[in-house]
Amino acid sequence: MDDPSTLQDPERLSRHATRRSAATSATKSRWWRIHFFRGMIHDIKRRAPFFISDWTDAWDYRVVPATVYMFFANILPALAFSLDMFEKTHQNYGVNEVLLASVLGAVVFSLFAAQPLVIVGVTGPITVFNYTVYDIIAPRGTNYLGFMAWIGIWSLIMHWIIAITNMCNGLTYVTRFSCDIFGFYVAFVYLQKGIQVLTRQWGSDGETSAYLSIMVALLVLMSGWVCGEIGKSSLFHRWVRKFIEDYGTVLTIVFFTGFVHFGHMRDVSVSTLPISKSFFPTADRGWLVRFWDLSVGDIFLAVPFALLLTILFYFDHNGKRLLLYVPPLSLQQLR
């Protein structure tokens, strides 16, 4: 402690005050300081004035093609990944479960998310995670769905901690390279799963079915790409170009869904998506999962899996969001 007599000296007093001010400033700027709920409060303050206008501003024709496109952009991966999980989780996951989860997630996010650009859908990494957990847990005799429920509960708690402690600020240290690598991984999983579904038909439905499926897949790919390029070109009138760009991909999917039923192609047994009774689980069980019947050991065994899932969600949501603000998208938030 400084001697009281020295503090009477104005010069020493000034230096003493400067040191204290610098120390206080350094303490405030330390990155590990946590301001609980600050991010959540700021999000609500920023978005609350525009909550109504986010809905009323959407009464525009451009919302129609965007909605139709996003419907197919969400449902097609959901169907493809549900087929993958159906086969690799011994029918614990199917079309009904995946679609119900997607709908519930989309409704909750659209109503309560502070970020109106959130688009909820099934992604490849989540699919890989689900059946990897099954491969690890099933041989132990553990109830798979109950175990997944506890993974979800623990992950929910971890997400609460992330939100309360403003851990999303950690994205400050995430580079463009990390986002691009993760984006490449997600895109590659989509490609790999599509190819996997096609090649699987050689063993299940025969050579003819496999070649027909590959032909249809390539035609859908090329048709969708051509529709997008026409929208950017100077061909036809502008309204024709916009119609093709907006609805071309959707109409392509609808057309080629029925294309395999034309002519002699009707005689080819093309592999289709296994479905069950509407509004019922895929397997013969109820919707309610008895997760409380798991042992204490299995409950806490779900913690490391939940941590991995939380990290995956954290980067899947926030990392890809960062890509929106850099070229070529260069999204600008007006509010």
Coordinates of C-alpha atoms in Angstrom, one line a residue:
M1 CA 0.0 0.0 0.0
D2 CA 1.3 3.5 -0.8
D3 CA 2.4 5.7 2.0
P4 CA -0.4 8.3 2.8
S5 CA 2.1 11.1 2.6
T6 CA 3.1 10.2 -0.9
L7 CA -0.5 10.4 -2.1
Q8 CA -0.6 14.0 -1.3
D9 CA 1.9 14.6 -4.1
P10 CA -0.2 15.5 -7.2
E11 CA 2.2 13.8 -9.6
R12 CA 2.3 10.6 -7.6
L13 CA -1.5 10.8 -7.2
S14 CA -1.9 11.1 -10.9
R15 CA 0.3 8.1 -11.6
H16 CA -1.5 6.1 -9.0
A17 CA -4.9 6.9 -10.5
T18 CA -3.6 6.0 -14.0
R19 CA -2.3 2.6 -12.8
R20 CA -5.7 1.9 -11.2
S21 CA -7.6 2.9 -14.3
A22 CA -5.4 0.8 -16.6
A23 CA -5.8 -2.2 -14.3
T24 CA -9.6 -1.7 -14.2
S25 CA -9.7 -1.4 -18.0
A26 CA -7.6 -4.6 -18.4
T27 CA -9.9 -6.4 -16.1
K28 CA -13.0 -5.4 -18.0
S29 CA -11.5 -6.4 -21.3
R30 CA -10.5 -9.9 -20.3
W31 CA -12.1 -12.4 -22.6
W32 CA -13.1 -14.9 -19.9
R33 CA -15.4 -12.5 -18.1
I34 CA -19.0 -13.8 -18.5
H35 CA -22.0 -11.5 -18.6
F36 CA -24.9 -13.9 -18.0
F37 CA -27.9 -13.5 -20.3
R38 CA -26.4 -10.4 -22.0
G39 CA -26.6 -11.9 -25.5
M40 CA -30.2 -13.2 -25.0
I41 CA -31.3 -9.8 -23.7
H42 CA -29.7 -7.9 -26.6
D43 CA -31.2 -10.3 -29.1
I44 CA -34.7 -9.7 -27.7
K45 CA -34.2 -6.0 -27.7
R46 CA -33.0 -5.9 -31.3
R47 CA -35.6 -8.2 -32.7
A48 CA -38.7 -7.4 -30.6
P49 CA -39.6 -4.2 -32.5
F50 CA -39.5 -6.0 -35.8
F51 CA -41.3 -9.3 -34.8
I52 CA -44.6 -8.3 -36.4
S53 CA -43.1 -6.8 -39.5
D54 CA -41.1 -10.0 -40.1
W55 CA -44.4 -11.6 -40.8
T56 CA -46.3 -8.7 -42.4
D57 CA -43.4 -7.9 -44.8
A58 CA -43.7 -11.4 -46.1
W59 CA -47.0 -10.7 -47.9
D60 CA -45.3 -10.5 -51.3
Y61 CA -45.4 -12.8 -54.3
R62 CA -41.6 -13.5 -54.1
V63 CA -42.4 -15.5 -50.9
V64 CA -44.4 -18.0 -52.9
P65 CA -41.6 -19.4 -55.1
A66 CA -39.1 -19.2 -52.1
T67 CA -41.5 -21.2 -49.9
V68 CA -42.1 -23.8 -52.6
Y69 CA -38.4 -24.1 -53.2
M70 CA -37.5 -24.4 -49.5
F71 CA -40.2 -27.0 -49.0
F72 CA -38.6 -29.3 -51.6
A73 CA -35.1 -28.3 -50.4
N74 CA -36.0 -29.5 -46.9
I75 CA -38.1 -32.5 -47.7
L76 CA -35.9 -34.2 -50.2
P77 CA -32.8 -34.4 -48.0
A78 CA -35.1 -35.5 -45.1
L79 CA -36.4 -38.3 -47.3
A80 CA -33.0 -39.3 -48.4
F81 CA -31.5 -39.3 -45.0
S82 CA -34.5 -41.0 -43.4
L83 CA -33.9 -43.9 -45.8
D84 CA -30.3 -44.1 -44.7
M85 CA -31.2 -44.0 -41.0
F86 CA -34.1 -46.5 -41.6
E87 CA -31.6 -49.1 -42.8
K88 CA -28.8 -48.4 -40.4
T89 CA -30.8 -48.0 -37.2
H90 CA -32.9 -51.1 -37.6
Q91 CA -36.0 -49.1 -38.5
N92 CA -35.9 -46.9 -35.3
Y93 CA -35.9 -43.9 -37.5
G94 CA -38.1 -43.5 -40.6
V95 CA -39.8 -41.0 -42.8
N96 CA -42.5 -40.1 -40.2
E97 CA -40.0 -39.4 -37.4
V98 CA -37.7 -37.3 -39.6
L99 CA -40.6 -35.2 -41.1
L100 CA -42.2 -34.7 -37.7
A101 CA -38.9 -33.5 -36.2
S102 CA -38.3 -31.2 -39.1
V103 CA -41.8 -29.7 -38.9
L104 CA -41.6 -29.2 -35.1
G105 CA -38.2 -27.6 -35.3
A106 CA -39.2 -25.3 -38.1
V107 CA -42.4 -24.1 -36.3
V108 CA -40.5 -23.4 -33.1
F109 CA -37.6 -21.6 -34.8
S110 CA -39.9 -19.5 -37.0
L111 CA -41.9 -18.3 -33.9
F112 CA -39.2 -17.9 -31.3
A113 CA -35.8 -17.6 -33.0
A114 CA -34.2 -14.1 -32.8
Q115 CA -32.7 -14.7 -36.2
P116 CA -35.4 -14.8 -38.9
L117 CA -33.1 -16.3 -41.5
V118 CA -32.9 -19.6 -39.7
I119 CA -33.7 -22.5 -41.9
V120 CA -34.2 -25.8 -40.1
G121 CA -33.6 -29.1 -41.9
V122 CA -31.9 -32.5 -41.6
T123 CA -28.2 -32.5 -42.5
G124 CA -25.8 -35.2 -43.3
P125 CA -23.6 -34.9 -40.1
I126 CA -26.6 -35.4 -37.9
T127 CA -27.6 -38.5 -39.9
V128 CA -24.0 -39.9 -39.5
F129 CA -24.1 -39.1 -35.8
N130 CA -27.5 -40.9 -35.3
Y131 CA -26.5 -44.2 -36.8
T132 CA -23.0 -44.1 -35.3
V133 CA -24.5 -43.9 -31.9
Y134 CA -26.7 -46.9 -32.8
D135 CA -23.6 -48.9 -33.9
I136 CA -22.0 -48.1 -30.5
I137 CA -25.1 -48.5 -28.2
A138 CA -27.1 -51.4 -29.8
P139 CA -24.5 -54.1 -29.0
R140 CA -24.7 -53.2 -25.3
G141 CA -28.4 -53.9 -25.3
T142 CA -29.3 -50.3 -24.4
N143 CA -32.6 -48.9 -25.5
Y144 CA -31.5 -46.8 -28.5
L145 CA -34.3 -44.3 -28.6
G146 CA -34.2 -43.8 -24.9
F147 CA -30.5 -43.2 -25.1
M148 CA -31.0 -40.7 -27.9
A149 CA -33.6 -39.0 -25.7
W150 CA -31.0 -38.5 -23.0
I151 CA -28.5 -37.2 -25.5
G152 CA -31.1 -34.7 -26.5
I153 CA -31.8 -33.7 -22.8
W154 CA -28.1 -33.3 -22.0
S155 CA -27.5 -31.4 -25.2
L156 CA -30.5 -29.1 -24.4
I157 CA -28.8 -28.2 -21.0
M158 CA -25.5 -27.5 -22.8
H159 CA -27.3 -25.3 -25.3
W160 CA -28.9 -23.4 -22.4
I161 CA -25.4 -22.9 -20.9
I162 CA -24.1 -21.6 -24.3
A163 CA -26.9 -19.2 -24.6
I164 CA -26.8 -17.9 -21.0
T165 CA -23.0 -17.5 -21.0
N166 CA -22.8 -15.9 -24.5
M167 CA -20.5 -18.6 -25.9
C168 CA -21.5 -17.7 -29.4
N169 CA -19.0 -14.8 -29.0
G170 CA -16.4 -17.5 -29.5
L171 CA -17.1 -17.2 -33.2
T172 CA -14.8 -14.2 -33.1
Y173 CA -11.9 -16.6 -33.3
V174 CA -13.3 -18.8 -36.1
T175 CA -11.7 -18.3 -39.5
R176 CA -13.1 -18.4 -43.0
F177 CA -11.0 -21.6 -43.5
S178 CA -12.8 -23.4 -40.8
C179 CA -16.3 -22.5 -42.1
D180 CA -15.3 -23.5 -45.7
I181 CA -14.0 -26.9 -44.5
F182 CA -17.2 -27.6 -42.6
G183 CA -19.3 -26.4 -45.5
F184 CA -17.4 -28.7 -47.8
Y185 CA -17.9 -31.6 -45.3
V186 CA -21.7 -31.0 -45.3
A187 CA -21.9 -30.8 -49.1
F188 CA -19.7 -33.9 -49.5
V189 CA -22.0 -35.9 -47.2
Y190 CA -25.0 -34.9 -49.4
L191 CA -23.1 -36.2 -52.5
Q192 CA -21.8 -39.3 -50.8
K193 CA -25.3 -40.3 -49.5
G194 CA -26.9 -39.8 -52.9
I195 CA -24.3 -42.0 -54.6
Q196 CA -24.6 -44.5 -51.8
V197 CA -28.4 -44.8 -52.4
L198 CA -27.8 -45.4 -56.1
T199 CA -25.0 -47.9 -55.8
R200 CA -27.0 -49.9 -53.2
Q201 CA -29.6 -50.8 -55.8
W202 CA -27.1 -53.2 -57.6
G203 CA -27.5 -55.5 -54.7
S204 CA -31.1 -55.0 -53.8
D205 CA -33.0 -54.4 -57.1
G206 CA -30.6 -55.5 -59.9
E207 CA -28.6 -53.9 -62.6
T208 CA -31.5 -52.6 -64.7
S209 CA -33.0 -50.7 -61.7
A210 CA -29.6 -49.3 -60.8
Y211 CA -28.9 -47.9 -64.3
L212 CA -32.4 -46.4 -64.6
S213 CA -32.0 -44.7 -61.2
I214 CA -28.6 -43.3 -62.2
M215 CA -30.1 -42.0 -65.5
V216 CA -33.0 -40.3 -63.7
A217 CA -30.6 -38.8 -61.1
L218 CA -28.4 -37.3 -63.7
L219 CA -31.3 -36.0 -65.7
V220 CA -32.7 -34.3 -62.6
L221 CA -29.3 -32.8 -61.8
M222 CA -28.8 -31.4 -65.3
S223 CA -32.4 -30.1 -65.6
G224 CA -32.1 -28.3 -62.3
W225 CA -28.8 -26.8 -63.3
V226 CA -30.2 -25.7 -66.7
C227 CA -33.2 -24.0 -65.1
G228 CA -30.9 -22.0 -62.9
E229 CA -28.7 -21.0 -65.8
I230 CA -31.7 -19.9 -67.9
G231 CA -32.7 -17.6 -65.1
K232 CA -29.3 -15.8 -65.3
S233 CA -29.3 -15.7 -69.1
S234 CA -31.0 -13.3 -71.6
L235 CA -33.1 -16.0 -73.3
F236 CA -36.9 -15.5 -73.5
H237 CA -38.9 -12.7 -71.8
R238 CA -37.9 -11.8 -68.3
W239 CA -41.1 -13.3 -66.7
V240 CA -40.5 -16.6 -68.5
R241 CA -36.9 -16.7 -67.2
K242 CA -38.1 -15.9 -63.7
F243 CA -40.8 -18.6 -63.9
I244 CA -38.2 -21.2 -65.0
E245 CA -35.7 -20.1 -62.4
D246 CA -38.3 -20.1 -59.6
Y247 CA -40.3 -23.3 -60.4
G248 CA -38.0 -25.2 -62.8
T249 CA -36.4 -27.3 -60.1
V250 CA -39.7 -28.1 -58.5
L251 CA -41.3 -29.1 -61.8
T252 CA -38.3 -31.2 -62.6
I253 CA -38.7 -33.2 -59.5
V254 CA -42.4 -33.7 -60.0
F255 CA -41.9 -34.7 -63.7
F256 CA -39.2 -37.2 -63.0
T257 CA -41.1 -38.7 -60.1
G258 CA -43.6 -39.9 -62.7
F259 CA -41.1 -40.3 -65.5
V260 CA -40.1 -43.9 -64.3
H261 CA -43.7 -45.0 -64.9
F262 CA -43.7 -44.2 -68.6
G263 CA -43.4 -47.0 -71.3
H264 CA -41.2 -49.9 -70.6
M265 CA -39.8 -48.3 -67.5
R266 CA -42.9 -49.3 -65.7
D267 CA -41.6 -52.9 -65.8
V268 CA -38.4 -52.0 -64.0
S269 CA -38.5 -52.5 -60.2
V270 CA -37.1 -49.2 -59.0
S271 CA -36.3 -49.0 -55.3
T272 CA -38.7 -46.8 -53.4
L273 CA -38.8 -45.2 -50.0
P274 CA -40.2 -47.5 -47.3
I275 CA -43.1 -45.8 -45.6
S276 CA -45.5 -46.8 -42.8
K277 CA -48.9 -45.7 -41.7
S278 CA -49.5 -41.9 -41.5
F279 CA -49.1 -40.2 -38.2
F280 CA -47.7 -43.3 -36.6
P281 CA -44.1 -44.3 -35.8
T282 CA -42.2 -46.3 -38.3
A283 CA -41.7 -49.2 -35.9
D284 CA -44.5 -50.9 -34.0
R285 CA -44.3 -48.7 -30.9
G286 CA -45.8 -45.6 -29.4
W287 CA -44.6 -42.0 -29.9
L288 CA -43.6 -41.7 -26.2
V289 CA -40.1 -43.0 -25.6
R290 CA -39.6 -44.4 -22.1
F291 CA -36.3 -42.7 -21.5
W292 CA -36.7 -42.9 -17.7
D293 CA -36.2 -46.6 -17.8
L294 CA -32.5 -46.4 -18.6
S295 CA -30.0 -47.1 -15.9
V296 CA -28.0 -44.3 -14.3
G297 CA -24.9 -45.5 -16.0
D298 CA -26.5 -45.2 -19.4
I299 CA -27.9 -41.8 -18.6
F300 CA -24.4 -40.4 -17.8
L301 CA -22.9 -42.3 -20.7
A302 CA -25.0 -40.1 -22.9
V303 CA -23.1 -37.0 -21.7
P304 CA -20.0 -37.2 -24.0
F305 CA -22.3 -38.0 -27.0
A306 CA -24.4 -34.9 -26.1
L307 CA -21.2 -32.8 -26.0
L308 CA -20.3 -34.0 -29.5
L309 CA -23.8 -33.2 -30.7
T310 CA -23.8 -29.8 -29.1
I311 CA -20.4 -28.9 -30.8
L312 CA -21.9 -30.2 -34.1
F313 CA -25.0 -28.0 -33.7
Y314 CA -22.9 -25.0 -32.5
F315 CA -20.7 -25.1 -35.6
D316 CA -23.3 -26.3 -38.0
H317 CA -25.6 -23.3 -37.2
N318 CA -23.1 -20.6 -36.4
G319 CA -20.3 -21.5 -38.8
K320 CA -22.6 -21.6 -41.8
R321 CA -24.2 -18.4 -40.7
L322 CA -20.8 -16.7 -40.9
L323 CA -20.6 -17.8 -44.6
L324 CA -23.6 -15.7 -45.4
Y325 CA -21.7 -12.5 -44.7
V326 CA -18.7 -13.1 -47.0
P327 CA -18.6 -13.2 -50.8
P328 CA -20.2 -14.4 -52.9
L329 CA -23.4 -14.1 -50.8
S330 CA -22.4 -11.0 -48.8
L331 CA -25.6 -10.9 -46.9
Q332 CA -26.3 -7.5 -45.3
Q333 CA -28.5 -7.3 -42.2
L334 CA -30.6 -4.2 -42.4
R335 CA -31.7 -4.3 -38.8

